[in-house]
PDB file of C-alpha atoms in Angstrom:
ATOM      1  CA  UNK A   1       8.370   5.836 -17.368  1.00  0.00           C
ATOM      2  CA  UNK A   2      10.721   5.527 -14.397  1.00  0.00           C
ATOM      3  CA  UNK A   3       7.889   4.868 -11.981  1.00  0.00           C
ATOM      4  CA  UNK A   4       7.506   6.535  -8.609  1.00  0.00           C
ATOM      5  CA  UNK A   5      10.871   7.736  -7.333  1.00  0.00           C
ATOM      6  CA  UNK A   6      11.675   8.049  -3.645  1.00  0.00           C
ATOM      7  CA  UNK A   7      14.761   9.347  -1.914  1.00  0.00           C
ATOM      8  CA  UNK A   8      16.667   8.515   0.103  1.00  0.00           C
ATOM      9  CA  UNK A   9      16.246   4.731   0.035  1.00  0.00           C
ATOM     10  CA  UNK A  10      17.696   4.423   3.521  1.00  0.00           C
ATOM     11  CA  UNK A  11      17.958   6.977   6.281  1.00  0.00           C
ATOM     12  CA  UNK A  12      19.533   6.532   9.689  1.00  0.00           C
ATOM     13  CA  UNK A  13      19.246   9.426  12.102  1.00  0.00           C
ATOM     14  CA  UNK A  14      19.341  10.177  15.769  1.00  0.00           C
ATOM     15  CA  UNK A  15      16.345  10.966  17.908  1.00  0.00           C
ATOM     16  CA  UNK A  16      15.417  14.619  17.774  1.00  0.00           C
ATOM     17  CA  UNK A  17      16.747  15.229  14.283  1.00  0.00           C
ATOM     18  CA  UNK A  18      14.643  16.439  11.376  1.00  0.00           C
ATOM     19  CA  UNK A  19      14.021  13.938   8.599  1.00  0.00           C
ATOM     20  CA  UNK A  20      12.784  14.777   5.105  1.00  0.00           C
ATOM     21  CA  UNK A  21      11.593  12.101   2.705  1.00  0.00           C
ATOM     22  CA  UNK A  22      11.064  12.906  -0.961  1.00  0.00           C
ATOM     23  CA  UNK A  23       8.831  11.578  -3.690  1.00  0.00           C
ATOM     24  CA  UNK A  24       8.419  12.139  -7.406  1.00  0.00           C
ATOM     25  CA  UNK A  25       5.153  10.683  -8.715  1.00  0.00           C
ATOM     26  CA  UNK A  26       4.571   9.278 -12.177  1.00  0.00           C
ATOM     27  CA  UNK A  27       4.011  12.044 -14.703  1.00  0.00           C
ATOM     28  CA  UNK A  28       0.316  12.633 -15.357  1.00  0.00           C
ATOM     29  CA  UNK A  29      -0.835  11.138 -12.068  1.00  0.00           C
ATOM     30  CA  UNK A  30      -2.819  13.601 -10.001  1.00  0.00           C
ATOM     31  CA  UNK A  31      -3.143  11.563  -6.807  1.00  0.00           C
ATOM     32  CA  UNK A  32      -0.212  11.125  -4.437  1.00  0.00           C
ATOM     33  CA  UNK A  33      -0.240   9.010  -1.285  1.00  0.00           C
ATOM     34  CA  UNK A  34       2.139   8.604   1.646  1.00  0.00           C
ATOM     35  CA  UNK A  35       2.061   5.314   3.590  1.00  0.00           C
ATOM     36  CA  UNK A  36       3.974   3.910   6.531  1.00  0.00           C
ATOM     37  CA  UNK A  37       4.662   0.185   6.961  1.00  0.00           C
ATOM     38  CA  UNK A  38       5.634  -1.516  10.216  1.00  0.00           C
ATOM     39  CA  UNK A  39       5.549  -5.117  11.307  1.00  0.00           C
ATOM     40  CA  UNK A  40       3.042  -4.360  14.033  1.00  0.00           C
ATOM     41  CA  UNK A  41       0.566  -2.209  12.134  1.00  0.00           C
ATOM     42  CA  UNK A  42       1.128  -3.150   8.508  1.00  0.00           C
ATOM     43  CA  UNK A  43       0.588  -0.499   5.825  1.00  0.00           C
ATOM     44  CA  UNK A  44      -1.165   2.662   6.969  1.00  0.00           C
ATOM     45  CA  UNK A  45      -2.209   5.644   4.896  1.00  0.00           C
ATOM     46  CA  UNK A  46      -0.752   8.855   6.317  1.00  0.00           C
ATOM     47  CA  UNK A  47      -1.981  11.485   3.876  1.00  0.00           C
ATOM     48  CA  UNK A  48      -2.973  11.900   0.275  1.00  0.00           C
ATOM     49  CA  UNK A  49      -3.077  14.753  -2.224  1.00  0.00           C
ATOM     50  CA  UNK A  50      -5.166  15.403  -5.295  1.00  0.00           C
ATOM     51  CA  UNK A  51      -3.881  18.001  -7.731  1.00  0.00           C
ATOM     52  CA  UNK A  52      -1.308  19.086  -5.126  1.00  0.00           C
ATOM     53  CA  UNK A  53      -3.975  19.747  -2.487  1.00  0.00           C
ATOM     54  CA  UNK A  54      -4.049  17.665   0.725  1.00  0.00           C
ATOM     55  CA  UNK A  55      -7.362  15.815   0.827  1.00  0.00           C
ATOM     56  CA  UNK A  56      -7.114  13.582   3.875  1.00  0.00           C
ATOM     57  CA  UNK A  57      -4.430  13.820   6.534  1.00  0.00           C
ATOM     58  CA  UNK A  58      -6.308  11.930   9.229  1.00  0.00           C
ATOM     59  CA  UNK A  59      -3.635   9.235   9.213  1.00  0.00           C
ATOM     60  CA  UNK A  60      -0.805  11.582  10.141  1.00  0.00           C
ATOM     61  CA  UNK A  61       0.171  10.376  13.607  1.00  0.00           C
ATOM     62  CA  UNK A  62       0.863  13.720  15.241  1.00  0.00           C
ATOM     63  CA  UNK A  63       2.040  17.261  14.710  1.00  0.00           C
ATOM     64  CA  UNK A  64       5.615  16.134  14.302  1.00  0.00           C
ATOM     65  CA  UNK A  65       4.650  14.900  10.837  1.00  0.00           C
ATOM     66  CA  UNK A  66       3.983  17.250   7.937  1.00  0.00           C
ATOM     67  CA  UNK A  67       3.665  16.768   4.189  1.00  0.00           C
ATOM     68  CA  UNK A  68       3.758  19.164   1.275  1.00  0.00           C
ATOM     69  CA  UNK A  69       3.263  18.981  -2.447  1.00  0.00           C
ATOM     70  CA  UNK A  70       4.499  22.257  -3.954  1.00  0.00           C
ATOM     71  CA  UNK A  71       3.954  21.051  -7.517  1.00  0.00           C
ATOM     72  CA  UNK A  72       2.694  18.086  -9.511  1.00  0.00           C
ATOM     73  CA  UNK A  73       6.083  16.397  -9.651  1.00  0.00           C
ATOM     74  CA  UNK A  74       7.332  16.602  -6.085  1.00  0.00           C
ATOM     75  CA  UNK A  75       6.232  15.896  -2.529  1.00  0.00           C
ATOM     76  CA  UNK A  76       7.956  15.769   0.848  1.00  0.00           C
ATOM     77  CA  UNK A  77       7.159  14.119   4.141  1.00  0.00           C
ATOM     78  CA  UNK A  78       8.907  15.713   7.085  1.00  0.00           C
ATOM     79  CA  UNK A  79       9.297  14.461  10.635  1.00  0.00           C
ATOM     80  CA  UNK A  80      10.496  16.979  13.196  1.00  0.00           C
ATOM     81  CA  UNK A  81      11.650  15.977  15.739  1.00  0.00           C
ATOM     82  CA  UNK A  82      12.079  12.304  14.932  1.00  0.00           C
ATOM     83  CA  UNK A  83      11.614   9.568  17.544  1.00  0.00           C
ATOM     84  CA  UNK A  84      12.637   5.880  17.602  1.00  0.00           C
ATOM     85  CA  UNK A  85       8.984   4.820  17.183  1.00  0.00           C
ATOM     86  CA  UNK A  86       8.975   6.541  13.794  1.00  0.00           C
ATOM     87  CA  UNK A  87      11.279   3.821  12.473  1.00  0.00           C
ATOM     88  CA  UNK A  88       9.456   2.197   9.561  1.00  0.00           C
ATOM     89  CA  UNK A  89       9.396   1.969   5.790  1.00  0.00           C
ATOM     90  CA  UNK A  90       7.675   4.958   4.214  1.00  0.00           C
ATOM     91  CA  UNK A  91       6.103   4.476   0.812  1.00  0.00           C
ATOM     92  CA  UNK A  92       4.912   7.007  -1.695  1.00  0.00           C
ATOM     93  CA  UNK A  93       2.358   6.008  -4.321  1.00  0.00           C
ATOM     94  CA  UNK A  94       0.637   7.791  -7.172  1.00  0.00           C
ATOM     95  CA  UNK A  95      -2.517   7.166  -9.148  1.00  0.00           C
ATOM     96  CA  UNK A  96      -4.030   8.547 -12.328  1.00  0.00           C
ATOM     97  CA  UNK A  97      -7.497  10.134 -12.318  1.00  0.00           C
ATOM     98  CA  UNK A  98     -10.090   7.408 -11.718  1.00  0.00           C
ATOM     99  CA  UNK A  99     -13.785   7.130 -12.422  1.00  0.00           C
ATOM    100  CA  UNK A 100     -14.692   8.043  -8.863  1.00  0.00           C
ATOM    101  CA  UNK A 101     -11.497   9.749  -7.863  1.00  0.00           C
ATOM    102  CA  UNK A 102      -8.608   7.588  -6.791  1.00  0.00           C
ATOM    103  CA  UNK A 103     -10.296   4.361  -7.752  1.00  0.00           C
ATOM    104  CA  UNK A 104      -7.645   3.354 -10.211  1.00  0.00           C
ATOM    105  CA  UNK A 105      -4.711   1.290  -9.062  1.00  0.00           C
ATOM    106  CA  UNK A 106      -1.889   2.906  -7.151  1.00  0.00           C
ATOM    107  CA  UNK A 107       1.721   2.657  -8.235  1.00  0.00           C
ATOM    108  CA  UNK A 108       4.159   2.393  -5.377  1.00  0.00           C
ATOM    109  CA  UNK A 109       7.716   3.638  -5.053  1.00  0.00           C
ATOM    110  CA  UNK A 110      10.456   1.424  -3.570  1.00  0.00           C
ATOM    111  CA  UNK A 111      10.125   3.043  -0.149  1.00  0.00           C
ATOM    112  CA  UNK A 112      12.459   4.758   2.285  1.00  0.00           C
ATOM    113  CA  UNK A 113      13.622   2.677   5.221  1.00  0.00           C
ATOM    114  CA  UNK A 114      13.924   5.049   8.183  1.00  0.00           C
ATOM    115  CA  UNK A 115      15.785   4.112  11.342  1.00  0.00           C
ATOM    116  CA  UNK A 116      15.738   6.541  14.251  1.00  0.00           C
ATOM    117  CA  UNK A 117      18.295   5.705  16.938  1.00  0.00           C
TER     118      UNK A 117
ATOM    119  CA  UNK B   1     -14.040   1.362  10.724  1.00  0.00           C
ATOM    120  CA  UNK B   2     -12.954  -0.833   7.819  1.00  0.00           C
ATOM    121  CA  UNK B   3     -10.708  -3.725   8.777  1.00  0.00           C
ATOM    122  CA  UNK B   4      -9.002  -6.140   6.407  1.00  0.00           C
ATOM    123  CA  UNK B   5      -7.821  -9.554   7.545  1.00  0.00           C
ATOM    124  CA  UNK B   6      -5.654 -12.003   5.647  1.00  0.00           C
ATOM    125  CA  UNK B   7      -5.352 -15.653   6.529  1.00  0.00           C
ATOM    126  CA  UNK B   8      -2.961 -17.375   6.757  1.00  0.00           C
ATOM    127  CA  UNK B   9      -0.163 -15.005   7.745  1.00  0.00           C
ATOM    128  CA  UNK B  10       2.369 -17.350   6.149  1.00  0.00           C
ATOM    129  CA  UNK B  11       2.147 -20.279   3.773  1.00  0.00           C
ATOM    130  CA  UNK B  12       4.730 -22.712   2.448  1.00  0.00           C
ATOM    131  CA  UNK B  13       3.953 -24.972  -0.515  1.00  0.00           C
ATOM    132  CA  UNK B  14       5.927 -27.205  -2.872  1.00  0.00           C
ATOM    133  CA  UNK B  15       6.464 -26.005  -6.417  1.00  0.00           C
ATOM    134  CA  UNK B  16       3.640 -26.843  -8.816  1.00  0.00           C
ATOM    135  CA  UNK B  17       0.869 -26.784  -6.247  1.00  0.00           C
ATOM    136  CA  UNK B  18      -2.254 -24.684  -6.680  1.00  0.00           C
ATOM    137  CA  UNK B  19      -3.020 -22.427  -3.734  1.00  0.00           C
ATOM    138  CA  UNK B  20      -5.566 -19.974  -2.389  1.00  0.00           C
ATOM    139  CA  UNK B  21      -4.980 -16.872  -0.318  1.00  0.00           C
ATOM    140  CA  UNK B  22      -7.858 -15.407   1.650  1.00  0.00           C
ATOM    141  CA  UNK B  23      -8.889 -11.859   2.424  1.00  0.00           C
ATOM    142  CA  UNK B  24     -11.872 -10.612   4.393  1.00  0.00           C
ATOM    143  CA  UNK B  25     -13.147  -7.111   5.087  1.00  0.00           C
ATOM    144  CA  UNK B  26     -15.676  -5.837   7.577  1.00  0.00           C
ATOM    145  CA  UNK B  27     -17.542  -3.177   5.586  1.00  0.00           C
ATOM    146  CA  UNK B  28     -18.975  -4.225   2.228  1.00  0.00           C
ATOM    147  CA  UNK B  29     -19.305  -0.613   1.010  1.00  0.00           C
ATOM    148  CA  UNK B  30     -16.163  -0.662  -1.120  1.00  0.00           C
ATOM    149  CA  UNK B  31     -15.265   0.775  -4.513  1.00  0.00           C
ATOM    150  CA  UNK B  32     -12.756  -1.891  -5.407  1.00  0.00           C
ATOM    151  CA  UNK B  33     -10.434  -4.533  -4.023  1.00  0.00           C
ATOM    152  CA  UNK B  34      -6.842  -4.980  -5.065  1.00  0.00           C
ATOM    153  CA  UNK B  35      -4.236  -7.667  -4.621  1.00  0.00           C
ATOM    154  CA  UNK B  36      -0.630  -6.529  -4.406  1.00  0.00           C
ATOM    155  CA  UNK B  37       2.657  -8.353  -4.326  1.00  0.00           C
ATOM    156  CA  UNK B  38       5.571  -7.145  -2.202  1.00  0.00           C
ATOM    157  CA  UNK B  39       9.075  -8.514  -2.563  1.00  0.00           C
ATOM    158  CA  UNK B  40      11.584  -8.054   0.297  1.00  0.00           C
ATOM    159  CA  UNK B  41      12.952  -4.524   0.372  1.00  0.00           C
ATOM    160  CA  UNK B  42      10.736  -3.462  -2.501  1.00  0.00           C
ATOM    161  CA  UNK B  43       7.551  -1.523  -3.011  1.00  0.00           C
ATOM    162  CA  UNK B  44       4.169  -2.983  -3.856  1.00  0.00           C
ATOM    163  CA  UNK B  45       3.144  -4.134  -7.301  1.00  0.00           C
ATOM    164  CA  UNK B  46      -0.533  -4.268  -8.185  1.00  0.00           C
ATOM    165  CA  UNK B  47      -1.543  -7.717  -9.447  1.00  0.00           C
ATOM    166  CA  UNK B  48      -5.292  -7.524  -9.888  1.00  0.00           C
ATOM    167  CA  UNK B  49      -7.984  -4.932  -9.284  1.00  0.00           C
ATOM    168  CA  UNK B  50     -11.626  -5.950  -8.983  1.00  0.00           C
ATOM    169  CA  UNK B  51     -14.243  -3.213  -9.160  1.00  0.00           C
ATOM    170  CA  UNK B  52     -17.136  -3.540  -6.721  1.00  0.00           C
ATOM    171  CA  UNK B  53     -19.488  -4.507  -9.564  1.00  0.00           C
ATOM    172  CA  UNK B  54     -17.241  -7.353 -10.713  1.00  0.00           C
ATOM    173  CA  UNK B  55     -16.975 -10.906  -9.432  1.00  0.00           C
ATOM    174  CA  UNK B  56     -13.502 -11.844 -10.584  1.00  0.00           C
ATOM    175  CA  UNK B  57     -10.394 -10.864 -12.511  1.00  0.00           C
ATOM    176  CA  UNK B  58      -7.770 -13.054 -14.136  1.00  0.00           C
ATOM    177  CA  UNK B  59      -4.189 -12.429 -15.141  1.00  0.00           C
ATOM    178  CA  UNK B  60      -2.117 -15.367 -16.310  1.00  0.00           C
ATOM    179  CA  UNK B  61      -1.906 -17.915 -13.498  1.00  0.00           C
ATOM    180  CA  UNK B  62      -3.675 -15.581 -11.076  1.00  0.00           C
ATOM    181  CA  UNK B  63      -7.404 -15.391 -10.474  1.00  0.00           C
ATOM    182  CA  UNK B  64      -9.015 -13.135  -7.889  1.00  0.00           C
ATOM    183  CA  UNK B  65     -12.629 -13.368  -6.844  1.00  0.00           C
ATOM    184  CA  UNK B  66     -14.787 -10.943  -4.919  1.00  0.00           C
ATOM    185  CA  UNK B  67     -17.927 -11.613  -2.890  1.00  0.00           C
ATOM    186  CA  UNK B  68     -18.770  -8.158  -1.687  1.00  0.00           C
ATOM    187  CA  UNK B  69     -21.873  -9.113   0.260  1.00  0.00           C
ATOM    188  CA  UNK B  70     -19.944 -11.559   2.413  1.00  0.00           C
ATOM    189  CA  UNK B  71     -16.858  -9.375   2.625  1.00  0.00           C
ATOM    190  CA  UNK B  72     -14.482 -11.916   1.101  1.00  0.00           C
ATOM    191  CA  UNK B  73     -11.950 -12.221  -1.646  1.00  0.00           C
ATOM    192  CA  UNK B  74      -9.630 -15.011  -2.693  1.00  0.00           C
ATOM    193  CA  UNK B  75      -6.479 -15.012  -4.778  1.00  0.00           C
ATOM    194  CA  UNK B  76      -5.918 -18.287  -6.591  1.00  0.00           C
ATOM    195  CA  UNK B  77      -2.432 -19.055  -7.878  1.00  0.00           C
ATOM    196  CA  UNK B  78      -2.173 -21.968 -10.277  1.00  0.00           C
ATOM    197  CA  UNK B  79       0.924 -24.126 -10.695  1.00  0.00           C
ATOM    198  CA  UNK B  80       2.986 -22.160  -8.190  1.00  0.00           C
ATOM    199  CA  UNK B  81       6.639 -21.384  -8.945  1.00  0.00           C
ATOM    200  CA  UNK B  82       9.555 -20.358  -6.704  1.00  0.00           C
ATOM    201  CA  UNK B  83       9.361 -16.911  -8.298  1.00  0.00           C
ATOM    202  CA  UNK B  84       5.922 -16.505  -6.754  1.00  0.00           C
ATOM    203  CA  UNK B  85       7.534 -16.325  -3.311  1.00  0.00           C
ATOM    204  CA  UNK B  86       6.619 -12.929  -1.874  1.00  0.00           C
ATOM    205  CA  UNK B  87       4.165 -11.277   0.476  1.00  0.00           C
ATOM    206  CA  UNK B  88       0.688 -10.810  -0.969  1.00  0.00           C
ATOM    207  CA  UNK B  89      -1.444  -7.962   0.330  1.00  0.00           C
ATOM    208  CA  UNK B  90      -5.117  -7.354  -0.118  1.00  0.00           C
ATOM    209  CA  UNK B  91      -6.506  -3.806   0.009  1.00  0.00           C
ATOM    210  CA  UNK B  92      -9.974  -2.306  -0.250  1.00  0.00           C
ATOM    211  CA  UNK B  93     -10.805   1.189  -1.453  1.00  0.00           C
ATOM    212  CA  UNK B  94     -13.624   2.779   0.516  1.00  0.00           C
ATOM    213  CA  UNK B  95     -14.941   6.105   1.706  1.00  0.00           C
ATOM    214  CA  UNK B  96     -13.680   7.471   4.963  1.00  0.00           C
ATOM    215  CA  UNK B  97     -13.954  10.909   6.544  1.00  0.00           C
ATOM    216  CA  UNK B  98     -15.273  12.364   3.291  1.00  0.00           C
ATOM    217  CA  UNK B  99     -12.440  11.050   1.173  1.00  0.00           C
ATOM    218  CA  UNK B 100     -11.157   7.816  -0.276  1.00  0.00           C
ATOM    219  CA  UNK B 101      -9.032   5.423   1.697  1.00  0.00           C
ATOM    220  CA  UNK B 102      -7.155   2.274   0.792  1.00  0.00           C
ATOM    221  CA  UNK B 103      -7.063  -0.075   3.773  1.00  0.00           C
ATOM    222  CA  UNK B 104      -4.590  -2.956   3.647  1.00  0.00           C
ATOM    223  CA  UNK B 105      -4.446  -6.336   5.272  1.00  0.00           C
ATOM    224  CA  UNK B 106      -1.167  -7.365   6.874  1.00  0.00           C
ATOM    225  CA  UNK B 107      -0.430  -9.802   4.107  1.00  0.00           C
ATOM    226  CA  UNK B 108       0.278 -13.479   3.547  1.00  0.00           C
ATOM    227  CA  UNK B 109       3.934 -14.427   3.183  1.00  0.00           C
ATOM    228  CA  UNK B 110       4.173 -17.151   0.551  1.00  0.00           C
ATOM    229  CA  UNK B 111       7.148 -19.447   0.139  1.00  0.00           C
ATOM    230  CA  UNK B 112       7.210 -21.820  -2.832  1.00  0.00           C
ATOM    231  CA  UNK B 113       9.727 -24.585  -2.269  1.00  0.00           C
ATOM    232  CA  UNK B 114      11.559 -25.915  -5.359  1.00  0.00           C
TER     233      UNK B 114
END
């Protein structure tokens, strides 16, 4: 298996522009997670899906952020409009069904490094 | 609110030394605890997962222990090698707002000097 695939790997944009990050989870995994990593705050969960349905989006910082999962093999995280404080590395992870739902290990993609100027 | 703390933030050791990384968490109501490795510019790789009912897990030169009641875990690395240089993150899976959440520590950056 190719693992979790994220694109683009790097994104540089100007403040106010729309940014779309993409993720393809591992086939057969029914949990998908979006994280953000910064030096100040470390890794933070933004949102996660189970069977394409958003379960917990309490970590989404504000309305400028939105995430979708139209099918089992694709998810997007969109920021509109982007701001310099959104600069971070965004990770997508997926997990197979666990005994208590999401209790199995998570497999991380390589991340997208976003820089907003 | 669950908080995960890792000490030290950075550690430098000579090759061949045994070492221990520490992780503590504030709420003992967890489902499992995981140790991840992160290499620069890369994603996270799961090293060991300890279920809440377990006390330890071993994989090769790595041994992770869990004391849920005291909110502590350690990652023991035997006979360290330069290839072990990376950032090691601890994460706990717990309930939050009616769903499951994985809360991470900020990591310990390990440098193994040849």
